[in-house]
């Protein structure tokens, strides 16, 4: 098995906001400049842009050259990488492969999404581009509707009440209180989730991530060069992507994401690490039930018992499995094509002891899980402190 | 400089047609199955999907998992790669990097575009996604309009008459007569180009590639493994991508594509080859003038004198610089996000002596040039026969 031998030497993130009024380009350049400043490099050999919806929402493609130009880096090799809501995660994977190939050394990933300023039907249609237009989206079901079906089945199959699942957004809102870039910095309780407006039965407003704009960027270098740029480089110990059938109707069991299991099992093997050796995880909680399922699919709990970790407080920053330490998709925000890169950037801050009030003490290794569509694509990264 | 050490072991292409009535998925699977059959492999470690416009035209993203599922390959790592009209070319580059990284061995590229069945305004808006929506597309200028500005400036600056440039589509239509997959199999003369309806002055209908549906696929393996699968493997001797400023207004000279020069210069160096050692080229002639400019930017002629090669018959299959031997974008067809992969697949057929009536005799090395937008992105590949 070939190991990545890649390191992250700088990261940048914009706050996630709705109604930022900022263009795709402005968001990208903000995050990219932060990452370059943090890395202290001028040279970039290649830029990988992660994004999902710009073709549909902004009528804009060709983000590679657009962003390279805006950043004053015209000339460098660049293109866009897309994997639905996991676009940020798969863009990191593409960048890692570019670096590991040896065909480039200093590599940037910038992932961006702008979702605010559009009508609800526009954004709803945009998100459903992650599903099969011909066979599923054409029925009129929405993305929230599909996740509601998962939630209903999960609750029924494992006899888990909504109250248990609702602890996931509560955790995320709690963690986001300390994150200045978070979209929702408001403490909520389980009762607030259960009383919030119904979106798609059984999912309520606070079960769902919101609509937001944001960009996150990373600069990577070969592991053996990383010490030149920073005193606290972070190793990409694993970078994996796996897929599954695109649609729920094609699966024997909708309460588990096979792609999440496949990608994480390969990642654990690549990094030579076991789940219990991780100090924190960032999981793709676009909907409350997905956060709970992720804990199970990643190996932290048996199927149906993920919420017990929440019951026991294990997912808090001082627990055994600190989860979504900056607020996750629910509360930091979920600019869809950027979220996978936010996760990796946040892990990097944690592992370099630069997470501020969100810091998990003595964090040495962490994992991120980024889900595209209804689990059709999952990108997993394991980062490790290099000292 | 790290060399690709990759080989192509099988290719597949659908015919390019308008009004195929086939979905993105049907087109992709057709080309992918042909490529797998040709390669004689069952294993695929990764699938890279090239496409530009599916988000806008089909309201469909997440093509990676969609296509993997349709091909019965759910589970494999997969994502979409986009670089406007060079999407097929940059997808090949991403696949080569994946293979060279050693993180995967048997890799598929499938590039697909479906453009027919939509209104002219829809396709026109779709194509302009390659340009800056905020600063350029918003003015109302079309993609043909931008290329018309290039043509006007080129003709003026170098005192080249339309008759000279018009020889490019004439060449392509001649070559396409022998290609059963070509969209336009009709002999035309320079007079036909000059008398065809005006689209955007000075460009006329026969200066422009058409609207079509198509998919092309490749299977790649490490060079040292290639002999196991095929008696005639083709080496990817170079795979490069370069960018330039996205928009024409940002450039000092619109009659040359800096990205084309940058990508090809690096490719020549990587392959250890000079332009005059190539046996054929496939260039991005979305518009007649671009074909002529490509011959210059790739090093076959001085600026302003590319059409002299056409005057002298050098670009014909029996000339010194056989060009667009299967008909190029103009006559084989230009399903935009797929064209870059068609070029590489066609070169492969040439170098394995499998090009049928389109065969260039004793072809040992060839180059493809795939242009995204108005030259904002260029992907270049050099292939070489391995015996």
XYZ file of C-alpha atoms in Angstrom:
774
model
C 0.000 0.000 0.000
C 1.417 3.372 -1.037
C 1.324 5.918 1.773
C 0.515 9.559 1.059
C 3.732 11.033 2.483
C 1.991 14.407 2.275
C 1.746 17.150 4.863
C -0.501 20.164 5.357
C 1.515 23.331 5.885
C -1.214 25.975 5.963
C -4.983 26.355 6.042
C -7.524 29.134 5.582
C -11.277 29.417 6.042
C -13.899 32.109 5.622
C -16.708 32.366 8.132
C -19.807 30.529 6.927
C -22.691 32.935 6.466
C -25.951 33.265 4.607
C -26.315 36.512 2.741
C -22.599 37.218 2.598
C -23.082 39.060 -0.664
C -19.665 37.749 -1.655
C -19.018 36.067 -4.989
C -17.546 32.596 -5.434
C -14.275 34.276 -6.388
C -14.151 36.553 -3.341
C -14.819 33.645 -1.006
C -12.167 31.461 -2.649
C -9.481 34.135 -2.701
C -10.079 35.001 0.966
C -9.523 31.405 2.102
C -6.660 30.807 -0.338
C -4.726 33.902 0.792
C -5.122 32.878 4.424
C -3.744 29.431 3.623
C -0.790 30.826 1.674
C 0.002 33.263 4.473
C -0.173 30.497 7.046
C 2.100 28.268 4.958
C 4.499 31.099 4.217
C 4.976 29.910 0.643
C 4.859 31.818 -2.573
C 5.172 28.885 -4.933
C 2.139 26.785 -5.897
C 2.506 24.007 -8.452
C -1.155 23.160 -8.836
C -4.607 24.232 -7.629
C -7.513 21.830 -7.087
C -10.877 23.569 -6.743
C -13.702 21.737 -4.981
C -17.269 22.808 -5.693
C -20.626 21.200 -6.362
C -23.277 23.641 -7.560
C -21.682 26.559 -9.420
C -22.862 25.345 -12.833
C -26.465 25.310 -11.717
C -26.631 28.197 -9.235
C -24.078 30.647 -10.645
C -24.044 29.440 -14.280
C -20.299 29.311 -13.791
C -17.910 26.484 -14.593
C -14.192 26.554 -15.321
C -13.537 27.412 -11.674
C -9.926 26.261 -11.965
C -8.766 29.032 -14.287
C -11.233 31.517 -12.776
C -9.813 31.051 -9.289
C -6.182 30.816 -10.391
C -6.617 34.120 -12.223
C -8.339 35.784 -9.278
C -5.515 34.634 -7.031
C -2.883 35.993 -9.433
C -1.679 32.461 -10.187
C -2.617 32.209 -13.871
C -0.355 29.656 -15.475
C -0.505 26.928 -12.848
C -2.239 23.648 -13.644
C -5.738 23.736 -12.201
C -9.138 22.153 -12.470
C -12.319 21.567 -10.545
C -13.129 18.343 -8.731
C -16.721 17.428 -7.915
C -18.292 14.709 -5.789
C -21.590 16.310 -4.742
C -21.583 17.300 -1.035
C -18.193 15.534 -0.709
C -16.596 17.796 -3.335
C -14.282 19.390 -0.778
C -13.197 15.985 0.454
C -12.554 14.521 -2.989
C -10.664 17.677 -4.007
C -8.283 17.042 -1.099
C -7.900 13.463 -2.330
C -7.106 14.643 -5.874
C -4.519 17.068 -4.498
C -2.906 14.352 -2.385
C -2.622 12.084 -5.445
C -1.076 14.924 -7.443
C 1.509 15.465 -4.734
C 2.204 11.767 -4.181
C 2.686 11.291 -7.940
C 5.733 13.533 -7.617
C 4.547 15.471 -10.675
C 3.979 18.470 -8.363
C 5.168 19.413 -4.891
C 3.435 22.447 -3.416
C -0.254 21.935 -3.992
C -3.301 23.993 -3.073
C -6.841 22.820 -2.481
C -9.553 25.443 -2.339
C -13.176 24.452 -1.978
C -16.013 26.913 -2.239
C -19.793 27.040 -2.363
C -22.196 29.934 -2.536
C -25.764 28.912 -1.716
C -27.391 32.056 -0.347
C -29.215 34.592 -2.462
C -31.241 31.982 -4.323
C -34.826 30.837 -3.905
C -35.618 27.701 -1.947
C -36.713 25.838 -5.111
C -33.401 26.776 -6.742
C -31.295 25.478 -3.865
C -33.528 22.423 -3.460
C -33.103 21.536 -7.132
C -29.385 22.243 -6.873
C -28.942 19.842 -3.974
C -30.924 17.136 -5.750
C -28.276 17.167 -8.493
C -26.489 14.760 -6.125
C -29.186 12.171 -6.842
C -30.240 10.534 -10.116
C -32.169 13.176 -12.050
C -33.894 10.672 -14.321
C -34.960 8.043 -11.817
C -35.204 9.823 -8.436
C -35.195 13.633 -8.602
C -37.899 13.482 -11.278
C -40.302 12.007 -8.715
C -40.289 15.327 -6.880
C -38.698 14.059 -3.673
C -36.225 16.481 -2.091
C -32.835 15.848 -0.533
C -34.277 16.410 2.945
C -37.069 13.991 2.047
C -34.568 11.248 1.234
C -32.758 11.802 4.512
C -36.069 11.767 6.351
C -36.654 8.272 4.954
C -33.289 7.231 6.356
C -34.139 8.766 9.736
C -37.538 7.049 9.862
C -36.036 3.663 8.998
C -33.154 4.109 11.434
C -35.452 5.046 14.307
C -37.753 2.116 13.528
C -35.116 -0.543 12.917
C -33.047 0.187 15.992
C -35.864 1.489 18.184
C -34.067 4.790 18.703
C -36.233 7.797 19.639
C -35.879 11.169 17.968
C -34.679 12.534 21.310
C -31.514 10.443 21.025
C -30.664 11.547 17.504
C -31.470 15.152 18.353
C -28.495 15.212 20.673
C -26.236 15.466 17.650
C -27.266 19.005 16.618
C -27.252 19.981 20.280
C -23.595 18.908 20.501
C -22.730 20.812 17.319
C -24.405 24.012 18.472
C -22.561 23.739 21.767
C -19.188 23.401 20.021
C -19.931 26.210 17.569
C -20.337 28.681 20.428
C -16.526 28.806 20.552
C -15.955 29.004 16.780
C -15.855 32.571 15.429
C -16.366 31.246 11.877
C -19.508 29.271 12.720
C -22.796 30.134 11.048
C -25.012 29.265 14.025
C -23.608 30.329 17.386
C -26.630 29.624 19.504
C -27.024 27.108 22.265
C -29.955 24.733 21.771
C -31.366 21.788 23.688
C -33.041 18.560 22.605
C -36.444 20.136 23.208
C -35.597 22.964 20.813
C -34.870 20.396 18.092
C -38.091 18.489 18.733
C -40.184 21.657 18.758
C -38.618 23.250 15.710
C -40.685 23.377 12.500
C -41.134 20.104 10.641
C -39.216 20.031 7.357
C -39.692 16.427 6.216
C -41.147 14.049 8.773
C -39.432 13.117 11.117
C -36.691 15.692 10.411
C -37.214 19.136 11.898
C -35.441 22.384 11.204
C -32.736 21.868 13.831
C -32.044 18.350 12.538
C -30.871 19.926 9.281
C -27.802 21.913 8.302
C -28.527 25.322 6.811
C -27.849 27.235 3.625
C -24.545 29.076 3.658
C -21.622 30.510 1.712
C -18.032 29.650 2.490
C -14.598 28.579 1.313
C -11.770 26.602 2.873
C -8.243 26.164 1.538
C -5.199 24.039 2.307
C -1.599 24.090 1.160
C 0.167 20.729 1.005
C 3.813 19.793 0.606
C 5.736 16.515 0.598
C 6.198 15.228 4.135
C 9.977 15.501 3.989
C 9.777 19.159 2.939
C 7.160 20.205 5.467
C 9.631 21.143 8.203
C 10.995 23.906 5.980
C 7.694 25.771 6.082
C 6.276 25.200 9.516
C 7.229 24.050 12.994
C 3.996 22.122 13.275
C 3.293 20.245 10.062
C 0.456 17.777 9.986
C 0.811 14.523 8.104
C -1.945 13.270 5.780
C -1.713 9.726 7.091
C -4.572 8.521 4.879
C -6.659 9.855 2.004
C -9.335 7.576 0.601
C -12.489 7.803 -1.480
C -15.115 5.112 -1.922
C -18.443 5.005 -3.686
C -21.699 3.116 -3.359
C -24.806 2.832 -5.487
C -26.020 6.362 -6.097
C -29.586 5.957 -4.840
C -31.340 4.640 -1.747
C -33.632 2.344 -3.740
C -30.559 0.421 -4.900
C -29.466 -0.522 -1.364
C -30.401 -3.427 0.891
C -30.018 -1.295 4.032
C -30.361 2.489 4.137
C -29.265 2.813 7.778
C -25.602 2.348 6.965
C -23.401 3.941 4.299
C -21.256 1.223 2.763
C -19.057 3.887 1.145
C -18.312 5.287 4.589
C -17.256 1.870 5.830
C -15.183 1.157 2.716
C -13.392 4.503 2.750
C -12.694 4.451 6.493
C -11.532 0.832 6.575
C -8.985 1.598 3.874
C -7.997 4.775 5.676
C -7.392 2.984 8.972
C -5.248 0.453 7.133
C -3.334 3.152 5.256
C -2.639 5.131 8.429
C -1.951 2.030 10.516
C -4.349 3.256 13.156
C -7.489 2.005 14.885
C -10.597 4.108 15.571
C -9.931 4.056 19.312
C -6.510 5.636 18.740
C -8.034 8.758 17.185
C -8.267 11.868 19.345
C -11.119 13.471 17.415
C -13.352 13.131 14.376
C -15.167 15.483 12.032
C -18.203 13.776 10.534
C -20.711 14.737 7.859
C -23.804 15.633 9.886
C -25.821 17.310 7.141
C -28.791 15.826 9.013
C -28.804 14.692 12.659
C -29.283 11.027 11.779
C -26.239 11.072 9.511
C -24.032 12.205 12.380
C -25.162 9.258 14.478
C -24.793 6.815 11.570
C -21.296 8.134 10.902
C -20.167 7.273 14.432
C -21.290 3.713 13.764
C -19.974 3.358 10.207
C -16.577 4.703 11.289
C -16.272 2.063 13.986
C -16.992 3.973 17.188
C -20.256 2.226 18.023
C -22.312 -0.800 16.967
C -25.145 -0.221 14.508
C -28.075 1.392 16.240
C -26.102 2.474 19.272
C -24.291 5.585 18.000
C -26.463 7.895 20.054
C -25.339 6.157 23.246
C -22.004 7.913 22.805
C -23.948 11.160 22.946
C -25.934 9.981 25.991
C -22.624 9.399 27.754
C -21.060 12.694 26.697
C -18.303 10.866 24.823
C -18.565 13.155 21.779
C -17.890 16.351 23.715
C -14.442 17.889 23.407
C -13.413 16.322 26.708
C -14.946 12.941 25.887
C -13.410 9.826 24.402
C -14.550 10.585 20.837
C -14.565 14.372 20.431
C -16.802 14.976 17.443
C -17.313 18.047 15.213
C -15.265 20.183 17.545
C -15.901 23.398 15.582
C -19.642 22.800 15.192
C -19.776 20.429 12.235
C -22.009 20.860 9.231
C -24.978 21.657 11.446
C -23.543 24.668 13.258
C -20.241 25.691 11.661
C -22.277 25.546 8.451
C -22.493 23.424 5.310
C -21.572 25.261 2.123
C -21.873 21.886 0.460
C -18.912 21.655 -1.911
C -16.616 23.277 0.665
C -17.516 21.321 3.808
C -15.081 18.457 3.196
C -12.200 20.939 3.052
C -13.432 22.770 6.184
C -13.233 19.472 8.064
C -9.618 18.870 7.033
C -8.675 22.479 7.815
C -10.297 22.248 11.237
C -8.496 18.991 12.020
C -5.252 20.716 11.046
C -5.920 23.546 13.514
C -6.651 20.982 16.231
C -3.476 19.007 15.567
C -1.323 22.135 15.591
C -2.822 23.359 18.825
C -4.300 26.353 16.972
C -7.977 25.668 17.540
C -8.440 28.411 20.115
C -11.439 27.880 22.357
C -12.387 24.838 20.254
C -9.154 23.068 21.145
C -9.283 19.378 22.034
C -6.438 18.928 24.456
C -3.409 17.030 23.253
C -4.962 16.086 19.909
C -2.477 14.014 17.908
C -4.590 12.209 15.312
C -7.966 12.920 13.779
C -10.275 11.699 11.029
C -12.677 13.495 8.704
C -15.551 11.915 6.841
C -17.177 13.786 3.933
C -20.326 12.345 2.349
C -21.529 13.043 -1.191
C -25.206 12.670 -1.994
C -27.036 9.995 0.000
C -23.772 8.197 0.661
C -22.891 7.605 -2.999
C -19.417 9.038 -2.390
C -17.416 9.231 0.818
C -13.975 10.792 1.245
C -12.011 10.045 4.397
C -8.833 11.681 5.652
C -6.713 10.810 8.659
C -4.312 13.504 9.840
C -1.557 13.083 12.387
C 0.726 15.509 14.193
C 4.275 15.033 12.938
C 6.301 15.784 16.052
C 11.061 15.648 -13.564
C 8.812 12.705 -12.722
C 7.703 10.785 -15.816
C 4.195 9.362 -16.040
C 5.189 5.684 -16.536
C 1.567 5.082 -17.502
C 0.157 3.199 -20.451
C -3.203 3.062 -22.188
C -4.465 -0.510 -22.551
C -7.925 0.051 -23.998
C -10.174 2.782 -25.412
C -13.830 3.177 -26.333
C -15.873 5.881 -28.047
C -19.491 6.378 -28.990
C -20.315 7.989 -32.317
C -20.912 11.726 -31.919
C -24.455 12.612 -32.886
C -27.041 15.300 -32.293
C -30.406 13.965 -31.256
C -29.069 10.659 -30.000
C -31.859 10.497 -27.460
C -29.359 8.784 -25.162
C -28.823 9.850 -21.566
C -25.481 10.850 -20.061
C -25.411 7.457 -18.366
C -26.120 5.475 -21.535
C -23.398 7.335 -23.418
C -20.851 6.844 -20.635
C -21.556 3.143 -20.145
C -21.320 2.471 -23.891
C -17.830 4.004 -24.134
C -16.680 2.524 -20.808
C -17.709 -1.020 -21.748
C -15.907 -0.742 -25.070
C -12.757 0.389 -23.256
C -12.950 -2.437 -20.703
C -13.513 -4.999 -23.464
C -10.569 -3.634 -25.422
C -8.349 -3.729 -22.334
C -9.543 -7.182 -21.338
C -9.574 -6.223 -17.664
C -12.206 -6.728 -15.073
C -10.531 -4.812 -12.261
C -10.800 -1.000 -12.013
C -9.292 0.795 -9.038
C -10.676 4.247 -9.770
C -12.918 6.097 -12.244
C -12.380 9.722 -13.314
C -15.371 11.256 -15.053
C -14.821 14.252 -17.329
C -17.780 16.530 -18.034
C -18.491 20.240 -18.258
C -22.193 21.054 -18.468
C -24.266 18.385 -16.712
C -25.085 20.633 -13.745
C -26.573 23.275 -15.987
C -28.088 21.244 -18.835
C -29.157 18.042 -17.089
C -29.407 19.364 -13.512
C -27.182 16.423 -12.659
C -23.984 16.373 -10.648
C -22.332 13.530 -8.738
C -21.450 11.885 -12.046
C -18.744 9.800 -10.361
C -21.087 7.634 -8.291
C -23.813 7.837 -10.951
C -21.547 6.387 -13.627
C -19.828 3.873 -11.348
C -23.259 2.554 -10.368
C -24.471 2.416 -13.971
C -21.325 0.492 -14.902
C -21.822 -1.963 -12.028
C -18.709 -0.657 -10.308
C -20.216 0.868 -7.172
C -17.569 0.883 -4.477
C -14.632 2.181 -6.503
C -13.234 5.638 -5.765
C -14.653 8.068 -8.306
C -15.283 11.732 -8.934
C -15.845 14.237 -11.683
C -13.136 16.485 -13.076
C -14.037 19.712 -14.878
C -11.995 22.185 -16.902
C -14.632 23.635 -19.259
C -14.144 22.398 -22.853
C -10.892 20.749 -21.703
C -12.704 18.589 -19.122
C -11.882 15.391 -21.007
C -8.224 16.376 -21.183
C -7.900 17.322 -17.534
C -9.732 14.139 -16.495
C -7.014 12.148 -18.281
C -4.417 14.197 -16.392
C -6.117 13.479 -13.052
C -6.198 9.774 -13.873
C -2.521 9.766 -14.826
C -1.622 11.423 -11.509
C -3.724 8.863 -9.628
C -1.875 6.048 -11.364
C 1.570 7.612 -11.005
C 0.939 8.163 -7.287
C 0.884 4.391 -6.940
C -2.277 4.689 -4.847
C -4.144 2.951 -7.676
C -3.098 0.853 -10.665
C -5.883 0.144 -13.140
C -7.606 3.429 -13.754
C -10.520 4.429 -15.979
C -11.248 7.807 -17.526
C -14.667 8.335 -19.025
C -15.673 11.702 -20.398
C -19.170 12.491 -21.526
C -21.302 15.401 -22.698
C -24.890 15.588 -23.843
C -25.663 18.852 -25.627
C -28.517 18.016 -27.981
C -32.176 18.280 -27.073
C -31.810 21.751 -25.578
C -32.653 25.167 -26.982
C -29.952 27.333 -28.528
C -30.124 29.836 -25.633
C -29.672 26.975 -23.165
C -26.598 25.596 -24.907
C -25.223 29.102 -25.504
C -25.543 29.926 -21.800
C -24.060 26.551 -20.926
C -20.978 27.142 -23.029
C -20.489 30.630 -21.585
C -20.056 29.006 -18.165
C -16.440 28.635 -19.344
C -16.059 32.423 -19.126
C -16.425 34.783 -16.179
C -20.159 35.032 -15.485
C -19.866 38.269 -13.526
C -17.529 40.257 -15.773
C -17.902 38.795 -19.271
C -20.926 36.548 -19.762
C -23.121 39.204 -18.186
C -22.389 41.537 -21.117
C -24.351 39.205 -23.387
C -21.462 38.174 -25.595
C -21.524 34.534 -26.668
C -18.733 31.994 -26.835
C -18.746 32.172 -30.641
C -18.601 35.953 -30.326
C -15.429 35.791 -28.258
C -13.821 33.460 -30.768
C -14.909 35.751 -33.566
C -12.940 38.555 -31.883
C -9.895 36.299 -31.881
C -10.403 35.455 -35.549
C -10.790 39.118 -36.515
C -7.662 40.115 -34.628
C -5.677 37.176 -35.986
C -6.630 37.915 -39.588
C -5.804 41.597 -39.135
C -2.554 41.228 -37.211
C -1.000 38.639 -39.495
C -2.788 39.659 -42.687
C -4.254 36.222 -43.152
C -7.413 35.965 -45.272
C -10.430 33.958 -44.185
C -9.758 31.614 -47.125
C -6.567 30.452 -45.423
C -8.163 29.725 -42.073
C -11.116 28.074 -43.751
C -8.836 25.316 -44.924
C -8.883 23.913 -41.402
C -12.522 22.780 -41.397
C -12.047 21.559 -44.967
C -9.228 19.301 -43.756
C -11.330 18.027 -40.846
C -14.330 17.232 -43.023
C -12.043 15.370 -45.428
C -10.601 13.261 -42.609
C -14.005 12.572 -41.069
C -15.200 10.924 -44.283
C -13.266 7.849 -43.146
C -14.384 7.919 -39.493
C -17.572 5.949 -38.824
C -17.999 7.767 -35.478
C -17.826 11.265 -36.973
C -20.782 13.601 -36.668
C -20.271 15.336 -40.032
C -19.231 13.015 -42.846
C -19.555 15.430 -45.723
C -16.847 16.767 -47.986
C -16.690 20.569 -48.088
C -14.468 23.108 -49.829
C -13.169 26.512 -48.816
C -15.987 28.150 -50.796
C -18.553 26.209 -48.779
C -17.092 27.635 -45.567
C -17.063 31.198 -46.909
C -20.636 30.950 -48.195
C -22.086 29.283 -45.090
C -24.354 31.384 -42.856
C -22.658 34.023 -40.718
C -22.674 33.118 -37.021
C -20.498 35.848 -35.488
C -18.533 37.963 -37.954
C -16.119 36.759 -39.360
C -16.935 33.209 -38.233
C -19.401 31.312 -40.397
C -21.264 28.091 -39.713
C -18.569 25.842 -41.154
C -15.881 27.616 -39.107
C -17.586 26.299 -35.976
C -17.875 22.880 -34.388
C -21.425 21.689 -33.836
C -23.638 20.554 -30.982
C -23.346 16.860 -30.221
C -23.581 14.047 -27.697
C -20.768 11.612 -27.060
C -18.527 9.785 -24.623
C -14.979 8.481 -24.779
C -13.240 6.210 -22.283
C -9.724 4.959 -21.621
C -8.266 2.310 -19.348
C -4.768 2.961 -18.046
C -2.260 0.732 -16.285
C 1.305 1.189 -15.061
C 3.730 0.966 -17.965
C 5.464 -2.111 -16.615
C 2.134 -3.980 -16.332
C 0.804 -2.988 -19.731
C 2.279 -5.922 -21.606
C 0.089 -8.285 -19.576
C -3.056 -6.819 -21.078
C -2.222 -5.960 -24.641
C 0.340 -6.644 -27.348
C 0.271 -2.993 -28.346
C 0.301 -0.767 -25.276
C 0.724 2.945 -25.741
C 2.819 4.933 -23.325
C 1.581 8.233 -21.878
C 4.917 9.960 -22.399
C 3.610 13.300 -21.102
C 0.514 14.625 -19.369
C 0.422 18.321 -18.577
C -2.095 21.026 -17.739
C -1.513 24.775 -17.757
C -3.764 27.755 -17.222
C -3.882 31.366 -18.306
C -6.006 34.331 -17.328
C -9.610 33.274 -17.769
C -10.741 36.106 -20.052
C -9.584 37.699 -23.270
C -9.648 41.231 -21.805
C -6.934 40.172 -19.373
C -4.442 39.260 -22.116
C -1.898 41.336 -24.012
C -2.290 39.222 -27.158
C -5.389 37.223 -28.032
C -3.858 35.532 -31.080
C -1.851 33.082 -29.017
C -2.833 30.866 -26.092
C -0.115 31.080 -23.475
C -1.587 28.059 -21.700
C -1.139 26.044 -24.884
C 2.507 27.040 -25.091
C 3.106 26.371 -21.393
C 1.437 22.958 -21.398
C 3.099 21.803 -24.615
C 6.574 23.032 -23.679
C 6.393 21.058 -20.448
C 5.018 18.075 -22.336
C 7.855 18.103 -24.882
C 10.350 18.233 -22.038
C 8.598 15.458 -20.120
C 8.472 13.181 -23.167
C 11.959 14.132 -24.326
C 10.621 14.828 -27.787
C 10.545 17.744 -30.230
C 7.501 18.803 -32.255
C 9.143 17.669 -35.499
C 9.509 14.148 -34.090
C 5.739 13.736 -33.687
C 3.915 11.687 -36.300
C 0.530 13.289 -35.774
C -1.410 15.769 -33.637
C -4.987 16.190 -32.461
C -5.741 19.861 -31.809
C -8.699 21.715 -30.348
C -10.343 23.259 -33.428
C -13.626 24.291 -31.846
C -13.375 27.185 -34.322
C -11.273 27.245 -37.498
C -8.951 29.959 -36.217
C -8.154 27.932 -33.090
C -6.929 25.045 -35.209
C -4.502 27.327 -37.021
C -3.368 28.987 -33.778
C -2.802 25.570 -32.219
C -0.356 24.590 -34.968
C 1.625 27.720 -34.087
C 1.388 27.505 -30.288
C 2.467 23.855 -30.397
C 5.605 24.747 -32.335
C 4.825 23.599 -35.868
C 4.769 27.062 -37.423
C 5.713 30.647 -36.645
C 2.938 32.953 -35.396
C 0.728 33.997 -38.273
C 1.929 31.276 -40.587
C 0.018 28.230 -39.346
C -2.235 28.198 -42.376
C 0.772 27.790 -44.656
C 0.994 24.205 -43.436
C -2.525 23.771 -44.776
C -1.607 25.500 -48.072
C 1.174 22.968 -48.499
C -0.952 19.953 -47.563
C 1.285 19.206 -44.569
C -1.668 18.563 -42.239
C -3.171 15.805 -44.355
C -2.679 12.235 -43.196
C 0.199 11.766 -45.640
C 1.781 15.151 -44.802
C 4.519 16.071 -42.365
C 2.129 17.132 -39.582
C -0.966 14.923 -39.872
C -3.629 16.847 -37.955
C -7.025 15.788 -36.611
C -6.874 12.509 -38.433
C -10.370 11.437 -37.377
C -11.985 14.779 -38.184
C -11.198 16.822 -35.083
C -13.718 18.822 -33.116
C -15.152 20.297 -36.291
C -16.151 17.078 -38.027
C -15.764 14.152 -35.634
C -17.788 16.391 -33.304
C -17.291 18.354 -30.092
C -19.314 17.079 -27.131
C -17.382 19.616 -25.123
C -16.442 17.861 -21.898
C -15.652 14.640 -23.778
C -13.541 15.961 -26.663
C -10.232 15.866 -24.790
C -10.714 12.159 -24.112
C -11.742 11.494 -27.737
C -8.427 12.975 -28.840
C -6.401 10.694 -26.568
C -8.473 7.674 -27.593
C -7.996 8.486 -31.280
C -4.239 8.874 -30.834
C -4.220 5.477 -29.147
C -5.958 3.886 -32.139
C -3.420 5.518 -34.458
C -0.431 4.337 -32.449
C -1.747 0.768 -32.266
C -2.425 0.651 -36.006
C -6.142 0.343 -35.297
C -7.334 3.547 -36.939
C -8.868 1.828 -39.972
C -9.271 4.112 -42.958
C -8.087 7.034 -40.803
C -4.705 5.378 -40.222
C -1.585 7.539 -40.449
C 1.073 5.168 -41.669
C 3.739 4.129 -39.201
C 2.551 6.507 -36.461
C 4.795 6.115 -33.433
C 4.226 9.302 -31.405
C 1.384 11.796 -31.249
C 0.203 14.793 -29.261
C -3.238 16.003 -28.217
C -4.134 19.528 -27.188
C -7.420 20.184 -25.375
C -8.475 23.791 -24.707
C -10.844 24.924 -21.966
C -12.737 28.174 -22.381
C -10.924 30.853 -24.376
C -7.587 29.238 -23.584
C -7.890 29.552 -19.806
C -6.992 25.875 -19.427
C -5.023 23.630 -21.781
C -4.307 19.924 -21.288
C -1.639 18.292 -23.419
C -0.839 14.607 -23.799
C 1.970 12.948 -25.720
C 1.515 9.258 -26.469
C 4.119 6.918 -27.825
C 4.040 3.359 -29.161
C 5.862 1.092 -26.725
C 7.403 -1.475 -29.074
